[in-house]
Short mmCIF file of N, CA and C in Angstrom, two decimals:
data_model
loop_
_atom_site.label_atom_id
_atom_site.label_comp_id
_atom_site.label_asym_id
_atom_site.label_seq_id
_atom_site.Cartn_x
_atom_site.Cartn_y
_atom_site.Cartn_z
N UNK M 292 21.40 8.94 5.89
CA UNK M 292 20.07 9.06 6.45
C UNK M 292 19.09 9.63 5.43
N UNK M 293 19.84 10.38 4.52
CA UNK M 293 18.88 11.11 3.98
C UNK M 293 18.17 10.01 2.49
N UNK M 294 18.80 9.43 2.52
CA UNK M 294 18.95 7.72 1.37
C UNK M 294 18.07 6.97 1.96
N UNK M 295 17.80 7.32 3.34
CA UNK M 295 16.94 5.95 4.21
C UNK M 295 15.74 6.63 3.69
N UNK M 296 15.67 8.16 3.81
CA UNK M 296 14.06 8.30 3.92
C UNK M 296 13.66 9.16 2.29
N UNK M 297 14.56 9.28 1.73
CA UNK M 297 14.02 9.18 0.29
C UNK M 297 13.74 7.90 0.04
N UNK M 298 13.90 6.43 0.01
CA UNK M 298 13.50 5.48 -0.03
C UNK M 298 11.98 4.88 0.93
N UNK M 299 12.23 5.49 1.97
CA UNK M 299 10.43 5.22 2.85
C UNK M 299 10.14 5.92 2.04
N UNK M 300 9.97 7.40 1.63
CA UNK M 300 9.00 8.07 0.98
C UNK M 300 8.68 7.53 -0.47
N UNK M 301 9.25 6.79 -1.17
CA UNK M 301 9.02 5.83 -2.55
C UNK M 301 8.42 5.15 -2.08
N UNK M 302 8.84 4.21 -0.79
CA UNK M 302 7.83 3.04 -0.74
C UNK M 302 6.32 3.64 -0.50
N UNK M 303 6.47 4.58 0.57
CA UNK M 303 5.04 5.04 1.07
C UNK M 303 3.97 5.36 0.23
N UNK M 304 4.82 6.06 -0.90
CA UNK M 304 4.15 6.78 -2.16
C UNK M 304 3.82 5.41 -2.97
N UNK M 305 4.80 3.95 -3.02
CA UNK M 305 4.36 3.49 -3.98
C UNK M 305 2.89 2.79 -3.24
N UNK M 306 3.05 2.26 -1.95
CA UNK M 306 2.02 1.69 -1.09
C UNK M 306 0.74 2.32 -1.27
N UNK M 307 0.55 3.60 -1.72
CA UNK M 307 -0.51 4.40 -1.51
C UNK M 307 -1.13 4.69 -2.75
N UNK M 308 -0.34 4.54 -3.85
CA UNK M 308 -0.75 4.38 -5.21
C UNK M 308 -0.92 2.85 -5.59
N UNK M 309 -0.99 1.79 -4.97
CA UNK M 309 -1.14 0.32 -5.27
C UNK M 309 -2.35 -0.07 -4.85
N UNK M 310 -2.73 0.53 -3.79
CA UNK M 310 -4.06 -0.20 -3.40
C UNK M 310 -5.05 0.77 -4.56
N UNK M 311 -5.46 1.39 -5.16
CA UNK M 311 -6.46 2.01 -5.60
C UNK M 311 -6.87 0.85 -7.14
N UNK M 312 -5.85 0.90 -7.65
CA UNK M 312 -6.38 -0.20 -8.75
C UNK M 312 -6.45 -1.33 -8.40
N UNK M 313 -5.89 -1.90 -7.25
CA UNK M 313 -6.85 -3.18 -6.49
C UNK M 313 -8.08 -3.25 -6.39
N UNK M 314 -8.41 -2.34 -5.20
CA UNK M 314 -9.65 -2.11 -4.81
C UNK M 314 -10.97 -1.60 -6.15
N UNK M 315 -10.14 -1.07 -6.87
CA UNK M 315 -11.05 -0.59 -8.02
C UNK M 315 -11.49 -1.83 -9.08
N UNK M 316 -10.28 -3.06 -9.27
CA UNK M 316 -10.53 -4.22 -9.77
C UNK M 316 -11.52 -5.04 -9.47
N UNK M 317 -11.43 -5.01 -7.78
CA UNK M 317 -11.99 -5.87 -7.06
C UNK M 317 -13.54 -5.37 -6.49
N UNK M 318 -13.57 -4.02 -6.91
CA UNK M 318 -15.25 -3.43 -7.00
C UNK M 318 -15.77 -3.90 -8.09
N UNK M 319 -14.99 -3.70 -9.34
CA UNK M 319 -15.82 -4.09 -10.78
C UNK M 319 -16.07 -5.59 -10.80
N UNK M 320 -15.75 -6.77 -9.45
CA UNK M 320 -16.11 -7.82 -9.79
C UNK M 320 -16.75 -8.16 -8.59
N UNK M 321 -17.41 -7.61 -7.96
CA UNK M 321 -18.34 -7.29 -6.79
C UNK M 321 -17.85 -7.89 -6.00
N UNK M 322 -16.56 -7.60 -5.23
CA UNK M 322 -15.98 -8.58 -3.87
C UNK M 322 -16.75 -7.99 -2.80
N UNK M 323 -17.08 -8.61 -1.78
CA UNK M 323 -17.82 -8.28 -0.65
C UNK M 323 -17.28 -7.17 -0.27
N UNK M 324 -17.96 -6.07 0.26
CA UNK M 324 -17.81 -4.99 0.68
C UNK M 324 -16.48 -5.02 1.95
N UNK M 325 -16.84 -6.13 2.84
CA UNK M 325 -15.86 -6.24 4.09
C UNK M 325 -14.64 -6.53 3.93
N UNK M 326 -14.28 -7.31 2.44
CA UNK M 326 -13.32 -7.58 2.22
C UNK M 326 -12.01 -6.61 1.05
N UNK M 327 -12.81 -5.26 1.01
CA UNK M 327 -12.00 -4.94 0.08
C UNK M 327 -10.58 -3.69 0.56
N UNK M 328 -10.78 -4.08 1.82
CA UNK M 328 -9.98 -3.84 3.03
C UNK M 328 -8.59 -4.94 2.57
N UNK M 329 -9.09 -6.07 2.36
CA UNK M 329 -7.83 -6.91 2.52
C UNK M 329 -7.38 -6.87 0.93
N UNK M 330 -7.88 -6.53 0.01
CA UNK M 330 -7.68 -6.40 -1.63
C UNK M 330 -6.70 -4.87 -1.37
N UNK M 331 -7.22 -3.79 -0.81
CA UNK M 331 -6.10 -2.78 -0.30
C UNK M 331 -4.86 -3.42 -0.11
N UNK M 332 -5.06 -3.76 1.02
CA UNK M 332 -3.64 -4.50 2.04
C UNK M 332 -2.70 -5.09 0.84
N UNK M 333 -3.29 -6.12 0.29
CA UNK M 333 -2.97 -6.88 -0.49
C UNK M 333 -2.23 -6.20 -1.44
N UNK M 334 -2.90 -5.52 -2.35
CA UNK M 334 -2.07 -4.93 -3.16
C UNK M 334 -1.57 -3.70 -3.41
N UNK M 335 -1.38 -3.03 -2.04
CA UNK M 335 -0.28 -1.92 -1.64
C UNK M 335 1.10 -2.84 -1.21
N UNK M 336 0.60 -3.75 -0.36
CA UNK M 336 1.80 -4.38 0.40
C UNK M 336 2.68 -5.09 -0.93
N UNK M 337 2.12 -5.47 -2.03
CA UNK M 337 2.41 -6.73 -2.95
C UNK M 337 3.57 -6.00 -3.69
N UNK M 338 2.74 -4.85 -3.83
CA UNK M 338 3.05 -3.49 -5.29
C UNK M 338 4.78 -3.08 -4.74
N UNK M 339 4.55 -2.43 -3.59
CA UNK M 339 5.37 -1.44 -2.69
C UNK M 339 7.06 -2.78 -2.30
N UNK M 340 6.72 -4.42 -2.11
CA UNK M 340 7.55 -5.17 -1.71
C UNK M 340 8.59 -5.33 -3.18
N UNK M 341 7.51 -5.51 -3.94
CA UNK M 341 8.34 -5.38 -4.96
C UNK M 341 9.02 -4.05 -5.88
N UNK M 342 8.30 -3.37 -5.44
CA UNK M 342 9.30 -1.96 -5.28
C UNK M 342 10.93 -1.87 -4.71
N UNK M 343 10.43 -2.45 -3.20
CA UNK M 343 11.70 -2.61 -2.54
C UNK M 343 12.76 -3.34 -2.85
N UNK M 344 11.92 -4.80 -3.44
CA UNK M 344 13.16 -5.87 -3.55
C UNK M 344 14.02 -4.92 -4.89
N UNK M 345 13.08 -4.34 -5.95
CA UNK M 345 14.06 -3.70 -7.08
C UNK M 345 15.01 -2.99 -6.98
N UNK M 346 14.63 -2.11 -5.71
CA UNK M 346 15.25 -1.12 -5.06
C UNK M 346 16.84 -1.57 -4.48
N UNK M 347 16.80 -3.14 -3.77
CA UNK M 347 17.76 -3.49 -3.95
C UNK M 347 18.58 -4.16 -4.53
N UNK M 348 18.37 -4.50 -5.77
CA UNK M 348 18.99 -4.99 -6.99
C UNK M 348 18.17 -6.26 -7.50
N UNK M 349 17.28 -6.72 -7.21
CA UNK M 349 16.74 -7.62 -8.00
C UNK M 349 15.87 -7.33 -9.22
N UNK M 350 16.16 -8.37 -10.15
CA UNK M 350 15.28 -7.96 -11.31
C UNK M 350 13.88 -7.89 -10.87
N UNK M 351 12.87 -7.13 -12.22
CA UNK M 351 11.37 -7.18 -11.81
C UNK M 351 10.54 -8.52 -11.99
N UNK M 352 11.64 -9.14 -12.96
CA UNK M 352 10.36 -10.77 -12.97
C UNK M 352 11.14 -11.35 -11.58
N UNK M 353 12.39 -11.79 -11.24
CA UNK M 353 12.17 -12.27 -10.10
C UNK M 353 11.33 -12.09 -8.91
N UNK M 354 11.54 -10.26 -9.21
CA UNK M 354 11.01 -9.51 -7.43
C UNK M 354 9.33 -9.53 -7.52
N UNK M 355 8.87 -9.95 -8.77
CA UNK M 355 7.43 -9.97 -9.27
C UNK M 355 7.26 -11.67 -8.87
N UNK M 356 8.06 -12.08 -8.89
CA UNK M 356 7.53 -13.94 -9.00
C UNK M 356 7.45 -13.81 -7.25
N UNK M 357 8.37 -14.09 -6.48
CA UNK M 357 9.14 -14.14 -5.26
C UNK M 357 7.44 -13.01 -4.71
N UNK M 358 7.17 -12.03 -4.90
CA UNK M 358 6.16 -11.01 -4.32
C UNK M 358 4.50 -11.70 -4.99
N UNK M 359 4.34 -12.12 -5.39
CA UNK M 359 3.16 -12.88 -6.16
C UNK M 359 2.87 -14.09 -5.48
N UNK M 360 4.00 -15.02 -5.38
CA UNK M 360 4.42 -15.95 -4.43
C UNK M 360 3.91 -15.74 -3.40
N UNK M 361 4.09 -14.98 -2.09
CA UNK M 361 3.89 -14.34 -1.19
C UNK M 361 2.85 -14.31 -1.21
N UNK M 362 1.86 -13.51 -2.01
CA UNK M 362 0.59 -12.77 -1.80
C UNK M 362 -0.36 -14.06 -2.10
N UNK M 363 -0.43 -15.35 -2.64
CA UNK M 363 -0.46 -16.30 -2.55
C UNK M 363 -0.98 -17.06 -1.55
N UNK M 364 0.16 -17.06 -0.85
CA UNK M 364 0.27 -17.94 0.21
C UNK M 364 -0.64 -16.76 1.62
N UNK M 365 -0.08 -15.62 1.48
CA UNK M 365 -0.86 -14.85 2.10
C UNK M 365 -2.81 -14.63 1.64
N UNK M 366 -3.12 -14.80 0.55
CA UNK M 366 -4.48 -15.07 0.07
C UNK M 366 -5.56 -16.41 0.07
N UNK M 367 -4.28 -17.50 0.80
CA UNK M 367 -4.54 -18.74 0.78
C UNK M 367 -4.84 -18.62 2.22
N UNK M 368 -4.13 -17.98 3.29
CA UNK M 368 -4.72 -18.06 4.20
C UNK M 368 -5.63 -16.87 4.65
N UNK M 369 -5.67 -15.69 3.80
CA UNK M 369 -7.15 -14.98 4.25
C UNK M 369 -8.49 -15.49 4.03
N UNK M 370 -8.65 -16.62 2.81
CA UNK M 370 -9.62 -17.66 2.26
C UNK M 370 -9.76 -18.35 3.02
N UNK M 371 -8.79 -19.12 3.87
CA UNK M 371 -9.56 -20.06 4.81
C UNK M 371 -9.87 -19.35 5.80
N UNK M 372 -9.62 -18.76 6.40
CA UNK M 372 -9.80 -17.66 7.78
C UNK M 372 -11.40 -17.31 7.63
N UNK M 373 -11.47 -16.59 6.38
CA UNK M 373 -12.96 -16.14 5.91
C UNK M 373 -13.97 -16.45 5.34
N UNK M 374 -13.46 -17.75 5.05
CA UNK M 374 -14.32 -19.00 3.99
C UNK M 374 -14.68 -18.20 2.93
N UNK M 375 -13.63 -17.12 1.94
CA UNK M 375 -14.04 -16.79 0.29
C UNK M 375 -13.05 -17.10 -0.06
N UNK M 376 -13.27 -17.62 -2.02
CA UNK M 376 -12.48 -18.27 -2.75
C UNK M 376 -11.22 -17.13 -2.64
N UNK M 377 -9.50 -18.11 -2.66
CA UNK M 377 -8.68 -17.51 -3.04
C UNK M 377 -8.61 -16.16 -4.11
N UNK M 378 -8.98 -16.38 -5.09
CA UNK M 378 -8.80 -15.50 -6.55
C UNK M 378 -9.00 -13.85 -6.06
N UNK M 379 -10.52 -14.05 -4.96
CA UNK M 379 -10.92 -12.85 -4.67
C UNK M 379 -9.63 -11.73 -3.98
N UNK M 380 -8.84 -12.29 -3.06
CA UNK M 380 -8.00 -12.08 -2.70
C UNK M 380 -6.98 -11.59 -3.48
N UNK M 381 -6.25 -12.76 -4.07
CA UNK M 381 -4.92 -12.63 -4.66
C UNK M 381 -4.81 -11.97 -6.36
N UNK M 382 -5.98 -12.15 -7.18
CA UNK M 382 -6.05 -11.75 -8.11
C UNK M 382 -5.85 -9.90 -8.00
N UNK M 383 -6.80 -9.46 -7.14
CA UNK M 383 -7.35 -7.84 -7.28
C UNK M 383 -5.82 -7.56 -6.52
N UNK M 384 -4.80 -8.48 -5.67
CA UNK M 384 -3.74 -8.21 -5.25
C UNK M 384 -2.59 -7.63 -5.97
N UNK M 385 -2.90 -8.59 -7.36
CA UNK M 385 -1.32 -8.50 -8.22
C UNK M 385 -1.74 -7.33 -9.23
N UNK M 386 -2.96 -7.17 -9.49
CA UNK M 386 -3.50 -6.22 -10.48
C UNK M 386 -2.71 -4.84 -10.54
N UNK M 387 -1.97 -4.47 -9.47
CA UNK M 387 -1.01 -3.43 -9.61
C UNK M 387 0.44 -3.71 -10.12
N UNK M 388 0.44 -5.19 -10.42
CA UNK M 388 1.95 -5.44 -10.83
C UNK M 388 2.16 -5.90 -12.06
N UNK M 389 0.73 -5.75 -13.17
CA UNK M 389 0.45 -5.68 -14.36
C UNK M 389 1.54 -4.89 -15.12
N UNK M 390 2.58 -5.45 -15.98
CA UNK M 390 3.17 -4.87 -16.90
C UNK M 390 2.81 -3.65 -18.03
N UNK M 391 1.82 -2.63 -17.68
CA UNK M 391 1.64 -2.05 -18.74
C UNK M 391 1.98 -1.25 -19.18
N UNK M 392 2.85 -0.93 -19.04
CA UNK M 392 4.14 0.52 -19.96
C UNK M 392 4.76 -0.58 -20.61
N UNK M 393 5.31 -1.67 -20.14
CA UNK M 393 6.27 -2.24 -21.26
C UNK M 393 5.45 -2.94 -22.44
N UNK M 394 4.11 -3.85 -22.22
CA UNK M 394 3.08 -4.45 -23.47
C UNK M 394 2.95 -2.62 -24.12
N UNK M 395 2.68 -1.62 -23.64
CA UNK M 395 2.58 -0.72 -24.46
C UNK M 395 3.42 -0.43 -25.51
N UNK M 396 4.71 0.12 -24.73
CA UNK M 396 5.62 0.48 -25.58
C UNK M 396 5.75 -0.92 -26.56
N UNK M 397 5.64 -2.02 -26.14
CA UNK M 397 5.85 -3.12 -27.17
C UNK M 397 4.93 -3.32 -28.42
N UNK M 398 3.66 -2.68 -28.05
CA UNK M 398 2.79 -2.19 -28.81
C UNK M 398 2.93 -1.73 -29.93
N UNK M 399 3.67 0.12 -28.95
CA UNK M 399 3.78 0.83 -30.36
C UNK M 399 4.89 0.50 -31.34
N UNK M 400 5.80 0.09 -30.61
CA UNK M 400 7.13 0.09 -31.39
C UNK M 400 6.48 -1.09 -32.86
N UNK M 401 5.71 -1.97 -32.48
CA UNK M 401 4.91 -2.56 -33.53
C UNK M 401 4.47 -1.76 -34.29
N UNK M 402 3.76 -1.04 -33.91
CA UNK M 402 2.84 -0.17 -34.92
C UNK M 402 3.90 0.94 -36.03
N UNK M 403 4.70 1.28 -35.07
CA UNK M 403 5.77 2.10 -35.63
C UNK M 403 6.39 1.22 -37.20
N UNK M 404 6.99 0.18 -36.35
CA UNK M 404 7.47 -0.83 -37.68
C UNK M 404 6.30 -1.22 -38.76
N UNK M 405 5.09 -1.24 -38.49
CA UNK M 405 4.18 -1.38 -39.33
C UNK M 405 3.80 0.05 -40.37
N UNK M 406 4.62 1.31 -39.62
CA UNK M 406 4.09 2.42 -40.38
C UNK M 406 5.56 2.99 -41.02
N UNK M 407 6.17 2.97 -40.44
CA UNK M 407 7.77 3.33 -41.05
C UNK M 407 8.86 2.34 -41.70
N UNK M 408 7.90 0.96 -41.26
CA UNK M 408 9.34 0.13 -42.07
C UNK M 408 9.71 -0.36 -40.96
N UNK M 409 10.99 -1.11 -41.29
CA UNK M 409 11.82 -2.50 -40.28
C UNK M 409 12.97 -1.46 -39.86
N UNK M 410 13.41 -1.56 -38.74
CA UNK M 410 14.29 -0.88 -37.97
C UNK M 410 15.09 -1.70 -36.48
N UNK M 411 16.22 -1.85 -36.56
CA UNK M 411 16.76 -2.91 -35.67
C UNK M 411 16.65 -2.30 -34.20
N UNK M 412 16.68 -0.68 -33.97
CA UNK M 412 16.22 -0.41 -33.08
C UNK M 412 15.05 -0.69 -32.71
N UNK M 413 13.94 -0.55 -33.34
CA UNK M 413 12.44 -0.49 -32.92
C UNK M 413 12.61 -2.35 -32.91
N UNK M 414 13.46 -2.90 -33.51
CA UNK M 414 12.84 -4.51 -33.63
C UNK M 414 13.53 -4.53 -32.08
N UNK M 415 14.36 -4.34 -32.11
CA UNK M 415 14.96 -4.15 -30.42
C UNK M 415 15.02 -3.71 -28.88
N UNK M 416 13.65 -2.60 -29.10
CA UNK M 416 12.92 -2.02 -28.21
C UNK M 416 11.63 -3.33 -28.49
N UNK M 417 11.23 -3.50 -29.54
CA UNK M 417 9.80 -4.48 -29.41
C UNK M 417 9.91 -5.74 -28.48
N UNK M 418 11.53 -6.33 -29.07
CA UNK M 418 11.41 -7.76 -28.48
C UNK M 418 12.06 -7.82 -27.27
N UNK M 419 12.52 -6.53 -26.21
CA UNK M 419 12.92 -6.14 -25.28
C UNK M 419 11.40 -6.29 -24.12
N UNK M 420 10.55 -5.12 -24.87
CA UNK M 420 9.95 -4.71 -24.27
C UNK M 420 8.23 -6.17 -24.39
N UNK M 421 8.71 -6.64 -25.03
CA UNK M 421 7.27 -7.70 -25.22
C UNK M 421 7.72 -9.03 -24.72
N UNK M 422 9.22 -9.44 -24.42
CA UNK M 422 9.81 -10.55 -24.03
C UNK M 422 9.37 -10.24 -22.06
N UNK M 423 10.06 -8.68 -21.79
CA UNK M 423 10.09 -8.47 -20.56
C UNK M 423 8.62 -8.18 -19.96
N UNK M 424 7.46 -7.81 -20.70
CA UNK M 424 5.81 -8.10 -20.61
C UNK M 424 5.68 -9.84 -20.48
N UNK M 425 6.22 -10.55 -21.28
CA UNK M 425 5.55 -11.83 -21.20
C UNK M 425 6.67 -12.63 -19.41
N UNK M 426 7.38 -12.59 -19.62
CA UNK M 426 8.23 -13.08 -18.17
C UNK M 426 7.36 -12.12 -17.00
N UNK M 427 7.18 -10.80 -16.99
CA UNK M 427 6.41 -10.74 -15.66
C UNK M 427 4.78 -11.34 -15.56
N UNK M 428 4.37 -11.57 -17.04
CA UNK M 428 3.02 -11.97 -16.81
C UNK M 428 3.21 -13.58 -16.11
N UNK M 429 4.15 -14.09 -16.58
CA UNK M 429 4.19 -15.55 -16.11
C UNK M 429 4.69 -15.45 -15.18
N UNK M 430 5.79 -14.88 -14.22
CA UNK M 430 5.89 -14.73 -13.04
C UNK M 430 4.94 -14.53 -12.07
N UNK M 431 3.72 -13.82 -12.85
CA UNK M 431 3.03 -13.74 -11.69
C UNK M 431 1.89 -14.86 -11.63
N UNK M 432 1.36 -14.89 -12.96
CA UNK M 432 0.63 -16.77 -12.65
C UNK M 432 1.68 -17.42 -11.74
N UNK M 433 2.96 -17.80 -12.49
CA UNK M 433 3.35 -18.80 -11.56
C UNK M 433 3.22 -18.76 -10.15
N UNK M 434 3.88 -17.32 -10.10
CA UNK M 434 3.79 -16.95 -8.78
C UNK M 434 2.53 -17.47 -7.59
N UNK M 435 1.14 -17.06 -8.38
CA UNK M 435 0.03 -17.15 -7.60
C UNK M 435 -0.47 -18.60 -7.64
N UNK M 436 0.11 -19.63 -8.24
CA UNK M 436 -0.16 -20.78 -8.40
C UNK M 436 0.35 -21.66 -7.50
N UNK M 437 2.09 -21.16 -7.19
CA UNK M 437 2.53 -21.81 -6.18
C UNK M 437 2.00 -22.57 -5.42
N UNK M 438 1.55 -21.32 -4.03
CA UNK M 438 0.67 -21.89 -2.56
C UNK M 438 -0.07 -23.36 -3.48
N UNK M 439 -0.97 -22.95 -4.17
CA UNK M 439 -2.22 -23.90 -4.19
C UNK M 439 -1.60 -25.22 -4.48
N UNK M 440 -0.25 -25.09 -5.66
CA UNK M 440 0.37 -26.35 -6.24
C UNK M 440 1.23 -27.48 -4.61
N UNK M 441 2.18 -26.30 -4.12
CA UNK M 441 2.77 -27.14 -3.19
C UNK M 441 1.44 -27.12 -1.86
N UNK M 442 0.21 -26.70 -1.58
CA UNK M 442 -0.34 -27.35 -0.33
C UNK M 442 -1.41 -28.45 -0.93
N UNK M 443 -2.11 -28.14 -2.24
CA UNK M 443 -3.10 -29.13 -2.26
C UNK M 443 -2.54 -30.30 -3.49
N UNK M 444 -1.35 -30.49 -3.04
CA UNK M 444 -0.90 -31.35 -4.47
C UNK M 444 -0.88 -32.72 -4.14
N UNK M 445 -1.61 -32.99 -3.04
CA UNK M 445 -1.86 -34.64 -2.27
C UNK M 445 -3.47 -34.58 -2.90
N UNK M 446 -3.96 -34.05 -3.25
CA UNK M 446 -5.48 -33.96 -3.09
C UNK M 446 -5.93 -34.05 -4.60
N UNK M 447 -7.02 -35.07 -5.04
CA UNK M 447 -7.73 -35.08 -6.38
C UNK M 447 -8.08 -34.13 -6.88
N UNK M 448 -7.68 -34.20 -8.16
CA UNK M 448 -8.63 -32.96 -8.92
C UNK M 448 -9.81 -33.43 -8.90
N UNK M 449 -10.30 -34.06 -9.28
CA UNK M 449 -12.02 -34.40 -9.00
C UNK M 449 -12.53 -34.94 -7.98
#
């Protein structure tokens, strides 16, 4: 029991730290005031699921693709419901599931090798940490591309 609710209290904590850089994304690109209610939702719920799925053994690019996916299909239908473009939605959604400790550290460990020399560790933390930045960044395009690919894929691009 006590495993059940150290785990709610991660999720709760992560839910509650996810919506703020949503909503803060989705102010700096002037989303309608009424809607930044659902940019919350969005990306506490997005942040916190994929928390969970890690929690139970899935990797982060899957539990990032599979949760991106989701928010998607869930942003596809707050857009039609409300008649505003998808992006507004789903973009300020995933903005909490931005890789940036690992592009960092992939960063420095660059900079490091640029100031100390070649090192198989640091080449090994770099291409760890900049391989596992580029798979969640594309997980989550893919991810958010999904909905639109499998519902409007009868329909002209022009």
């Amino acid at each position: 029991m006590a495993d059940f609710m150290d785990t709610l209290t991660l999720f709760l904590f992560d839910a509650w730290f996810a919506w703020i850089p949503a909503v803060g994304f989705a102010m700096v690109f002037n989303v309608p005031r009424k809607m930044l209610i659902y940019c919350a939702i969005g990306g506490a719920s997005a942040h916190s699921c994929r928390f969970l799925l890690m929690h139970f053994g899935l990797a982060i690019e899957w539990a990032t693709f599979l949760v991106s996916s989701g928010m998607g299909f869930l942003g596809l239908y707050w857009s039609r419901k409300y008649l505003i473009p998808r992006p507004v939605f789903t973009v300020a959604s995933v903005i909490p599931m931005i890789p940036g400790s690992y592009a960092f550290t992939a960063m420095v460990g660059l900079v490091e090798i640029n100031t100390s020399g070649y090192s198989l560790v640091l080449m090994q933390a770099v291409m760890e940490n900049g391989l596992r930045t580029l798979f969640i960044l594309t997980a989550l395009s893919f991810g958010l591309a999904l909905p639109s690919i499998l519902i409007y894929r009868g329909r002209p691009i022009v």
